[in-house]
Tab-separated table of N, CA and C in Angstrom:
chain	number	residue	atom	x	y	z
U	321	UNK	N	2.473	4.615	16.671
U	321	UNK	CA	1.369	3.796	17.136
U	321	UNK	C	1.444	3.682	18.645
U	322	UNK	N	0.289	3.639	19.238
U	322	UNK	CA	0.269	3.603	20.695
U	322	UNK	C	0.680	2.229	21.218
U	323	UNK	N	1.146	2.241	22.467
U	323	UNK	CA	1.614	1.030	23.127
U	323	UNK	C	0.440	0.102	23.435
U	324	UNK	N	0.694	-1.214	23.411
U	324	UNK	CA	-0.356	-2.191	23.695
U	324	UNK	C	-0.774	-2.104	25.151
U	325	UNK	N	-2.093	-2.089	25.366
U	325	UNK	CA	-2.644	-2.115	26.718
U	325	UNK	C	-3.791	-3.103	26.727
U	326	UNK	N	-3.660	-4.117	27.582
U	326	UNK	CA	-4.684	-5.148	27.703
U	326	UNK	C	-5.885	-4.544	28.411
U	327	UNK	N	-7.046	-4.610	27.767
U	327	UNK	CA	-8.238	-3.937	28.300
U	327	UNK	C	-8.792	-4.619	29.547
U	328	UNK	N	-8.491	-5.900	29.721
U	328	UNK	CA	-9.011	-6.633	30.883
U	328	UNK	C	-7.911	-6.917	31.903
U	329	UNK	N	-6.894	-6.067	31.963
U	329	UNK	CA	-5.769	-6.307	32.865
U	329	UNK	C	-6.223	-6.331	34.325
U	330	UNK	N	-7.135	-5.471	34.705
U	330	UNK	CA	-7.626	-5.447	36.089
U	330	UNK	C	-8.322	-6.754	36.433
U	331	UNK	N	-9.157	-7.229	35.506
U	331	UNK	CA	-9.845	-8.507	35.716
U	331	UNK	C	-8.820	-9.632	35.848
U	332	UNK	N	-7.825	-9.601	34.984
U	332	UNK	CA	-6.780	-10.624	35.023
U	332	UNK	C	-6.026	-10.581	36.362
U	333	UNK	N	-5.711	-9.400	36.830
U	333	UNK	CA	-5.011	-9.252	38.111
U	333	UNK	C	-5.845	-9.810	39.257
U	334	UNK	N	-7.135	-9.511	39.251
U	334	UNK	CA	-8.027	-10.019	40.294
U	334	UNK	C	-8.067	-11.548	40.245
U	335	UNK	N	-8.129	-12.086	39.050
U	335	UNK	CA	-8.160	-13.550	38.902
U	335	UNK	C	-6.857	-14.182	39.382
U	336	UNK	N	-5.739	-13.547	39.102
U	336	UNK	CA	-4.456	-14.069	39.584
U	336	UNK	C	-4.385	-14.025	41.108
U	337	UNK	N	-4.901	-12.965	41.690
U	337	UNK	CA	-4.922	-12.848	43.153
U	337	UNK	C	-5.792	-13.957	43.745
U	338	UNK	N	-6.938	-14.202	43.120
U	338	UNK	CA	-7.821	-15.268	43.597
U	338	UNK	C	-7.128	-16.624	43.496
U	339	UNK	N	-6.443	-16.857	42.383
U	339	UNK	CA	-5.730	-18.119	42.199
U	339	UNK	C	-4.674	-18.291	43.295
U	340	UNK	N	-3.949	-17.247	43.578
U	340	UNK	CA	-2.920	-17.303	44.614
U	340	UNK	C	-3.546	-17.577	45.984
U	341	UNK	N	-4.666	-16.912	46.268
U	341	UNK	CA	-5.356	-17.117	47.540
U	341	UNK	C	-5.838	-18.565	47.677
U	342	UNK	N	-6.426	-19.099	46.609
U	342	UNK	CA	-6.912	-20.481	46.642
U	342	UNK	C	-5.749	-21.454	46.819
U	343	UNK	N	-4.617	-21.146	46.225
U	343	UNK	CA	-3.434	-21.987	46.349
U	343	UNK	C	-2.915	-21.992	47.790
U	344	UNK	N	-2.909	-20.835	48.412
U	344	UNK	CA	-2.462	-20.732	49.814
U	344	UNK	C	-3.401	-21.510	50.728
U	345	UNK	N	-4.699	-21.370	50.498
U	345	UNK	CA	-5.674	-22.100	51.312
U	345	UNK	C	-5.477	-23.602	51.149
U	346	UNK	N	-5.239	-24.048	49.910
U	346	UNK	CA	-5.022	-25.472	49.663
U	346	UNK	C	-3.779	-25.971	50.405
U	347	UNK	N	-2.718	-25.206	50.370
U	347	UNK	CA	-1.499	-25.647	51.063
U	347	UNK	C	-1.723	-25.720	52.573
U	348	UNK	N	-2.510	-24.790	53.116
U	348	UNK	CA	-2.834	-24.838	54.548
U	348	UNK	C	-3.679	-26.067	54.868
U	349	UNK	N	-4.658	-26.354	54.011
U	349	UNK	CA	-5.502	-27.531	54.231
U	349	UNK	C	-4.685	-28.820	54.119
U	350	UNK	N	-3.761	-28.859	53.196
U	350	UNK	CA	-2.907	-30.048	53.064
U	350	UNK	C	-2.041	-30.242	54.304
U	351	UNK	N	-1.541	-29.142	54.849
U	351	UNK	CA	-0.741	-29.238	56.078
U	351	UNK	C	-1.599	-29.770	57.227
U	352	UNK	N	-2.843	-29.294	57.316
U	352	UNK	CA	-3.755	-29.789	58.350
U	352	UNK	C	-4.057	-31.272	58.142
U	353	UNK	N	-4.219	-31.697	56.898
U	353	UNK	CA	-4.478	-33.109	56.597
U	353	UNK	C	-3.269	-33.967	56.978
U	354	UNK	N	-2.075	-33.461	56.735
U	354	UNK	CA	-0.871	-34.198	57.122
U	354	UNK	C	-0.790	-34.353	58.636
U	355	UNK	N	-1.148	-33.283	59.350
U	355	UNK	CA	-1.174	-33.371	60.817
U	355	UNK	C	-2.192	-34.405	61.282
U	356	UNK	N	-3.355	-34.403	60.656
U	356	UNK	CA	-4.395	-35.364	61.021
U	356	UNK	C	-3.935	-36.786	60.719
U	357	UNK	N	-3.251	-36.982	59.614
U	357	UNK	CA	-2.747	-38.310	59.255
U	357	UNK	C	-1.681	-38.770	60.250
U	358	UNK	N	-0.836	-37.846	60.667
U	358	UNK	CA	0.181	-38.223	61.655
U	358	UNK	C	-0.460	-38.543	63.002
U	359	UNK	N	-1.549	-37.860	63.321
U	359	UNK	CA	-2.271	-38.162	64.566
U	359	UNK	C	-2.878	-39.568	64.493
U	360	UNK	N	-3.450	-39.945	63.365
U	360	UNK	CA	-4.001	-41.299	63.190
U	360	UNK	C	-2.885	-42.328	63.343
U	361	UNK	N	-1.751	-42.075	62.718
U	361	UNK	CA	-0.625	-43.010	62.807
U	361	UNK	C	-0.118	-43.126	64.244
U	362	UNK	N	-0.094	-42.008	64.937
U	362	UNK	CA	0.352	-42.013	66.338
U	362	UNK	C	-0.586	-42.849	67.213
U	363	UNK	N	-1.873	-42.685	67.022
U	363	UNK	CA	-2.844	-43.448	67.809
U	363	UNK	C	-2.750	-44.934	67.478
U	364	UNK	N	-2.593	-45.265	66.193
U	364	UNK	CA	-2.429	-46.677	65.806
U	364	UNK	C	-1.189	-47.266	66.458
U	365	UNK	N	-0.127	-46.489	66.502
U	365	UNK	CA	1.106	-46.942	67.130
U	365	UNK	C	0.897	-47.175	68.623
U	366	UNK	N	0.211	-46.260	69.281
U	366	UNK	CA	-0.084	-46.414	70.713
U	366	UNK	C	-0.932	-47.652	70.960
U	367	UNK	N	-1.889	-47.871	70.092
U	367	UNK	CA	-2.768	-49.038	70.243
U	367	UNK	C	-1.972	-50.328	70.046
U	368	UNK	N	-1.120	-50.363	69.030
U	368	UNK	CA	-0.302	-51.552	68.788
U	368	UNK	C	0.633	-51.811	69.967
U	369	UNK	N	1.200	-50.761	70.521
U	369	UNK	CA	2.071	-50.892	71.682
U	369	UNK	C	1.300	-51.417	72.892
U	370	UNK	N	0.092	-50.926	73.084
U	370	UNK	CA	-0.739	-51.392	74.203
U	370	UNK	C	-1.101	-52.865	74.025
U	371	UNK	N	-1.408	-53.274	72.814
U	371	UNK	CA	-1.734	-54.683	72.543
U	371	UNK	C	-0.506	-55.551	72.823
U	372	UNK	N	0.663	-55.099	72.371
U	372	UNK	CA	1.895	-55.860	72.621
U	372	UNK	C	2.169	-55.994	74.117
U	373	UNK	N	2.011	-54.899	74.838
U	373	UNK	CA	2.224	-54.937	76.293
U	373	UNK	C	1.246	-55.895	76.969
U	374	UNK	N	0.009	-55.850	76.546
U	374	UNK	CA	-0.995	-56.730	77.142
U	374	UNK	C	-0.703	-58.192	76.806
U	375	UNK	N	-0.292	-58.441	75.570
U	375	UNK	CA	0.053	-59.805	75.161
U	375	UNK	C	1.241	-60.327	75.960
U	376	UNK	N	2.260	-59.492	76.147
U	376	UNK	CA	3.413	-59.884	76.951
U	376	UNK	C	2.998	-60.194	78.388
U	377	UNK	N	2.141	-59.373	78.886
U	377	UNK	CA	1.650	-59.570	80.262
U	377	UNK	C	0.897	-60.887	80.384
U	378	UNK	N	0.067	-61.190	79.358
U	378	UNK	CA	-0.678	-62.457	79.392
U	378	UNK	C	0.256	-63.651	79.253
U	379	UNK	N	1.285	-63.506	78.400
U	379	UNK	CA	2.223	-64.607	78.169
U	379	UNK	C	3.215	-64.805	79.310
U	380	UNK	N	3.351	-63.808	80.166
U	380	UNK	CA	4.308	-63.921	81.272
U	380	UNK	C	3.848	-64.919	82.321
U	381	UNK	N	2.600	-65.209	82.331
U	381	UNK	CA	2.069	-66.176	83.287
U	381	UNK	C	1.592	-65.556	84.580
U	382	UNK	N	1.807	-64.259	84.731
U	382	UNK	CA	1.312	-63.593	85.945
U	382	UNK	C	-0.211	-63.530	85.889
U	383	UNK	N	-0.829	-63.795	86.982
U	383	UNK	CA	-2.289	-63.714	86.995
U	383	UNK	C	-2.744	-62.247	86.932
U	384	UNK	N	-3.788	-61.992	86.176
U	384	UNK	CA	-4.364	-60.639	86.076
U	384	UNK	C	-5.650	-60.608	86.878
U	385	UNK	N	-5.786	-59.563	87.656
U	385	UNK	CA	-7.050	-59.443	88.372
U	385	UNK	C	-8.069	-58.719	87.490
U	386	UNK	N	-9.295	-58.755	87.891
U	386	UNK	CA	-10.371	-58.174	87.077
U	386	UNK	C	-10.240	-56.675	86.936
U	387	UNK	N	-9.692	-56.034	87.952
U	387	UNK	CA	-9.525	-54.575	87.885
U	387	UNK	C	-8.542	-54.217	86.766
U	388	UNK	N	-7.431	-54.931	86.675
U	388	UNK	CA	-6.453	-54.683	85.622
U	388	UNK	C	-7.044	-54.963	84.247
U	389	UNK	N	-7.795	-56.058	84.138
U	389	UNK	CA	-8.418	-56.408	82.865
U	389	UNK	C	-9.410	-55.332	82.440
U	390	UNK	N	-10.137	-54.791	83.402
U	390	UNK	CA	-11.096	-53.732	83.095
U	390	UNK	C	-10.370	-52.464	82.655
U	391	UNK	N	-9.255	-52.126	83.319
U	391	UNK	CA	-8.466	-50.951	82.940
U	391	UNK	C	-7.902	-51.108	81.524
U	392	UNK	N	-7.390	-52.299	81.226
U	392	UNK	CA	-6.848	-52.554	79.894
U	392	UNK	C	-7.959	-52.440	78.850
U	393	UNK	N	-9.109	-52.997	79.167
U	393	UNK	CA	-10.237	-52.936	78.250
U	393	UNK	C	-10.672	-51.488	78.010
U	394	UNK	N	-10.734	-50.714	79.063
U	394	UNK	CA	-11.100	-49.291	78.937
U	394	UNK	C	-10.056	-48.525	78.123
U	395	UNK	N	-8.780	-48.882	78.328
U	395	UNK	CA	-7.707	-48.223	77.573
U	395	UNK	C	-7.849	-48.520	76.075
U	396	UNK	N	-8.096	-49.796	75.748
U	396	UNK	CA	-8.306	-50.162	74.345
U	396	UNK	C	-9.522	-49.443	73.773
U	397	UNK	N	-10.556	-49.371	74.543
U	397	UNK	CA	-11.781	-48.709	74.094
U	397	UNK	C	-11.533	-47.225	73.827
U	398	UNK	N	-10.813	-46.567	74.737
U	398	UNK	CA	-10.541	-45.135	74.536
U	398	UNK	C	-9.628	-44.925	73.327
U	399	UNK	N	-8.653	-45.832	73.124
U	399	UNK	CA	-7.793	-45.710	71.943
U	399	UNK	C	-8.587	-45.913	70.661
U	400	UNK	N	-9.538	-46.852	70.679
U	400	UNK	CA	-10.399	-47.061	69.514
U	400	UNK	C	-11.221	-45.821	69.204
U	401	UNK	N	-11.779	-45.213	70.244
U	401	UNK	CA	-12.567	-43.978	70.043
U	401	UNK	C	-11.694	-42.852	69.503
U	402	UNK	N	-10.503	-42.713	70.080
U	402	UNK	CA	-9.579	-41.684	69.595
U	402	UNK	C	-9.221	-41.917	68.129
U	403	UNK	N	-8.997	-43.166	67.775
U	403	UNK	CA	-8.637	-43.493	66.393
U	403	UNK	C	-9.793	-43.179	65.447
U	404	UNK	N	-11.004	-43.534	65.834
U	404	UNK	CA	-12.159	-43.246	64.984
U	404	UNK	C	-12.330	-41.740	64.792
U	405	UNK	N	-12.184	-40.993	65.889
U	405	UNK	CA	-12.309	-39.532	65.779
U	405	UNK	C	-11.211	-38.955	64.889
U	406	UNK	N	-9.996	-39.434	65.067
U	406	UNK	CA	-8.879	-38.940	64.256
U	406	UNK	C	-9.071	-39.293	62.781
U	407	UNK	N	-9.584	-40.480	62.498
U	407	UNK	CA	-9.836	-40.868	61.110
U	407	UNK	C	-10.962	-40.044	60.505
U	408	UNK	N	-11.969	-39.723	61.310
U	408	UNK	CA	-13.063	-38.877	60.831
U	408	UNK	C	-12.531	-37.483	60.494
U	409	UNK	N	-11.710	-36.948	61.371
U	409	UNK	CA	-11.122	-35.623	61.136
U	409	UNK	C	-10.242	-35.657	59.883
U	410	UNK	N	-9.454	-36.725	59.732
U	410	UNK	CA	-8.608	-36.867	58.547
U	410	UNK	C	-9.450	-36.893	57.279
U	411	UNK	N	-10.541	-37.619	57.298
U	411	UNK	CA	-11.415	-37.684	56.123
U	411	UNK	C	-12.019	-36.307	55.820
U	412	UNK	N	-12.404	-35.575	56.863
U	412	UNK	CA	-12.944	-34.220	56.660
U	412	UNK	C	-11.886	-33.318	56.032
U	413	UNK	N	-10.658	-33.425	56.510
U	413	UNK	CA	-9.567	-32.601	55.958
U	413	UNK	C	-9.298	-32.983	54.493
U	414	UNK	N	-9.304	-34.274	54.217
U	414	UNK	CA	-9.085	-34.712	52.828
U	414	UNK	C	-10.205	-34.231	51.912
U	415	UNK	N	-11.429	-34.268	52.418
U	415	UNK	CA	-12.566	-33.793	51.622
U	415	UNK	C	-12.458	-32.283	51.389
U	416	UNK	N	-12.045	-31.552	52.413
U	416	UNK	CA	-11.851	-30.110	52.257
U	416	UNK	C	-10.760	-29.823	51.231
U	417	UNK	N	-9.711	-30.653	51.228
U	417	UNK	CA	-8.637	-30.494	50.230
U	417	UNK	C	-9.173	-30.718	48.819
U	418	UNK	N	-10.004	-31.739	48.660
U	418	UNK	CA	-10.564	-32.008	47.329
U	418	UNK	C	-11.433	-30.839	46.857
U	419	UNK	N	-12.253	-30.297	47.740
U	419	UNK	CA	-13.091	-29.149	47.368
U	419	UNK	C	-12.231	-27.944	47.014
U	420	UNK	N	-11.177	-27.734	47.812
U	420	UNK	CA	-10.302	-26.591	47.557
U	420	UNK	C	-9.545	-26.767	46.242
U	421	UNK	N	-9.198	-28.000	45.906
U	421	UNK	CA	-8.524	-28.254	44.629
U	421	UNK	C	-9.450	-27.903	43.463
U	422	UNK	N	-10.741	-28.160	43.618
U	422	UNK	CA	-11.700	-27.776	42.580
U	422	UNK	C	-11.767	-26.260	42.438
U	423	UNK	N	-11.787	-25.557	43.582
U	423	UNK	CA	-11.809	-24.089	43.537
U	423	UNK	C	-10.536	-23.547	42.881
U	424	UNK	N	-9.405	-24.142	43.224
U	424	UNK	CA	-8.138	-23.716	42.624
U	424	UNK	C	-8.137	-23.994	41.131
U	425	UNK	N	-8.661	-25.139	40.742
U	425	UNK	CA	-8.736	-25.481	39.320
U	425	UNK	C	-9.589	-24.466	38.563
U	426	UNK	N	-10.719	-24.090	39.143
U	426	UNK	CA	-11.577	-23.077	38.517
U	426	UNK	C	-10.846	-21.744	38.387
U	427	UNK	N	-10.136	-21.361	39.439
U	427	UNK	CA	-9.396	-20.099	39.405
U	427	UNK	C	-8.303	-20.141	38.344
U	428	UNK	N	-7.643	-21.280	38.221
U	428	UNK	CA	-6.586	-21.414	37.205
U	428	UNK	C	-7.172	-21.324	35.799
U	429	UNK	N	-8.352	-21.904	35.609
U	429	UNK	CA	-9.006	-21.820	34.299
U	429	UNK	C	-9.335	-20.378	33.952
U	430	UNK	N	-9.821	-19.626	34.928
U	430	UNK	CA	-10.165	-18.218	34.683
U	430	UNK	C	-8.923	-17.410	34.312
U	431	UNK	N	-7.818	-17.677	34.993
U	431	UNK	CA	-6.572	-16.968	34.673
U	431	UNK	C	-6.114	-17.334	33.264
U	432	UNK	N	-6.247	-18.605	32.920
U	432	UNK	CA	-5.850	-19.059	31.591
U	432	UNK	C	-6.697	-18.383	30.514
U	433	UNK	N	-7.981	-18.205	30.791
U	433	UNK	CA	-8.881	-17.546	29.826
U	433	UNK	C	-8.433	-16.121	29.567
U	434	UNK	N	-8.172	-15.360	30.644
U	434	UNK	CA	-7.751	-13.970	30.432
U	434	UNK	C	-6.357	-13.904	29.809
U	435	UNK	N	-5.509	-14.904	30.093
U	435	UNK	CA	-4.202	-14.961	29.413
U	435	UNK	C	-4.394	-15.107	27.908
U	436	UNK	N	-5.287	-16.005	27.527
U	436	UNK	CA	-5.555	-16.204	26.090
U	436	UNK	C	-6.152	-14.942	25.472
U	437	UNK	N	-7.056	-14.293	26.199
U	437	UNK	CA	-7.630	-13.045	25.686
U	437	UNK	C	-6.546	-11.993	25.484
U	438	UNK	N	-5.626	-11.905	26.439
U	438	UNK	CA	-4.539	-10.934	26.314
U	438	UNK	C	-3.682	-11.261	25.093
U	439	UNK	N	-3.356	-12.548	24.911
U	439	UNK	CA	-2.562	-12.949	23.753
U	439	UNK	C	-3.279	-12.595	22.449
U	440	UNK	N	-4.583	-12.847	22.412
U	440	UNK	CA	-5.365	-12.532	21.219
U	440	UNK	C	-5.359	-11.034	20.953
U	441	UNK	N	-5.574	-10.243	22.008
U	441	UNK	CA	-5.553	-8.787	21.838
U	441	UNK	C	-4.176	-8.306	21.404
U	442	UNK	N	-3.126	-8.911	21.953
U	442	UNK	CA	-1.769	-8.520	21.581
U	442	UNK	C	-1.510	-8.849	20.111
U	443	UNK	N	-1.956	-10.019	19.672
U	443	UNK	CA	-1.798	-10.378	18.260
U	443	UNK	C	-2.551	-9.408	17.356
U	444	UNK	N	-3.766	-9.058	17.735
U	444	UNK	CA	-4.543	-8.091	16.938
U	444	UNK	C	-3.842	-6.746	16.897
U	445	UNK	N	-3.325	-6.320	18.051
U	445	UNK	CA	-2.622	-5.047	18.130
U	445	UNK	C	-1.393	-5.071	17.218
U	446	UNK	N	-0.621	-6.163	17.304
U	446	UNK	CA	0.583	-6.280	16.472
U	446	UNK	C	0.231	-6.324	14.985
U	447	UNK	N	-0.833	-7.018	14.663
U	447	UNK	CA	-1.274	-7.102	13.268
U	447	UNK	C	-1.691	-5.719	12.760
U	448	UNK	N	-2.437	-5.011	13.562
U	448	UNK	CA	-2.871	-3.665	13.184
U	448	UNK	C	-1.660	-2.741	13.025
U	449	UNK	N	-0.706	-2.867	13.926
U	449	UNK	CA	0.507	-2.060	13.848
U	449	UNK	C	1.271	-2.378	12.556
U	450	UNK	N	1.369	-3.670	12.233
U	450	UNK	CA	2.064	-4.080	10.997
U	450	UNK	C	1.345	-3.533	9.768
U	451	UNK	N	0.031	-3.607	9.761
U	451	UNK	CA	-0.744	-3.075	8.625
U	451	UNK	C	-0.517	-1.579	8.475
U	452	UNK	N	-0.595	-0.887	9.597
U	452	UNK	CA	-0.428	0.552	9.549
U	452	UNK	C	0.988	0.915	9.086
U	453	UNK	N	1.957	0.173	9.585
U	453	UNK	CA	3.340	0.407	9.183
U	453	UNK	C	3.519	0.151	7.683
U	454	UNK	N	2.922	-0.927	7.201
U	454	UNK	CA	3.006	-1.247	5.770
U	454	UNK	C	2.324	-0.164	4.938
U	455	UNK	N	1.179	0.322	5.391
U	455	UNK	CA	0.487	1.411	4.683
U	455	UNK	C	1.356	2.656	4.632
U	456	UNK	N	2.015	2.965	5.760
U	456	UNK	CA	2.899	4.139	5.787
U	456	UNK	C	4.065	3.976	4.804
U	457	UNK	N	4.637	2.782	4.786
U	457	UNK	CA	5.736	2.521	3.855
U	457	UNK	C	5.249	2.625	2.413
U	458	UNK	N	4.070	2.062	2.130
U	458	UNK	CA	3.510	2.129	0.779
U	458	UNK	C	3.266	3.581	0.366
U	459	UNK	N	2.771	4.401	1.290
U	459	UNK	CA	2.531	5.822	0.974
U	459	UNK	C	3.844	6.542	0.682
U	460	UNK	N	4.878	6.241	1.454
U	460	UNK	CA	6.179	6.877	1.232
U	460	UNK	C	6.740	6.468	-0.136
U	461	UNK	N	6.642	5.166	-0.432
U	461	UNK	CA	7.142	4.680	-1.724
U	461	UNK	C	6.344	5.310	-2.862
U	462	UNK	N	5.035	5.372	-2.711
U	462	UNK	CA	4.189	5.977	-3.753
U	462	UNK	C	4.524	7.451	-3.929
U	463	UNK	N	4.712	8.157	-2.843
U	463	UNK	CA	5.049	9.582	-2.922
U	463	UNK	C	6.398	9.775	-3.598
U	464	UNK	N	7.367	8.947	-3.262
U	464	UNK	CA	8.687	9.042	-3.910
U	464	UNK	C	8.569	8.737	-5.399
U	465	UNK	N	7.803	7.745	-5.752
U	465	UNK	CA	7.623	7.377	-7.151
U	465	UNK	C	6.935	8.518	-7.903
U	466	UNK	N	5.906	9.106	-7.288
U	466	UNK	CA	5.191	10.223	-7.916
U	466	UNK	C	6.139	11.415	-8.112
U	467	UNK	N	7.024	11.680	-7.136
U	467	UNK	CA	7.986	12.783	-7.253
U	467	UNK	C	8.970	12.527	-8.406
U	468	UNK	N	9.379	11.276	-8.521
U	468	UNK	CA	10.317	10.927	-9.590
U	468	UNK	C	9.685	11.107	-10.958
U	469	UNK	N	8.407	10.763	-11.070
U	469	UNK	CA	7.711	10.913	-12.348
U	469	UNK	C	7.505	12.396	-12.673
U	470	UNK	N	7.153	13.165	-11.673
U	470	UNK	CA	6.862	14.578	-11.889
U	470	UNK	C	8.156	15.357	-12.156
U	471	UNK	N	9.202	15.051	-11.467
U	471	UNK	CA	10.473	15.778	-11.649
U	471	UNK	C	11.195	15.278	-12.916
U	472	UNK	N	11.599	16.199	-13.754
U	472	UNK	CA	12.365	15.783	-14.946
U	472	UNK	C	13.774	15.393	-14.559
U	473	UNK	N	14.341	14.533	-15.355
U	473	UNK	CA	15.686	14.080	-15.085
U	473	UNK	C	16.721	14.990	-15.622
């Protein structure tokens, strides 16, 4: 009997390649999201440090002139803008990760489908092989029995 060959092996290989590609893209997007999250945390830390410095300066009792107050205000404003931009970028990266996870999930489902098809074809092949083998054995037994009947003892 001939060796088992999955008829959709090429399709299965292409699907596995797609799954691997989607997985790599997802890992890259996750790394970018982690970078964006660390950037948000860094900006929050800078802002908290600036607030602490300003509070210490106010509590020290030293008089602040309007120029310094304006500079501090501008610094807080720029940190707020940076934080908003970083949070927006983080949200975009997270959304891209969610979309990529859906694509990866679809690719995994397709691979699973062809895996099941291969298993089904393999079972059919094995069943057919077993039937054919049993038929061959039955023919041999029948032929031996017929020879025994025909040949005198």
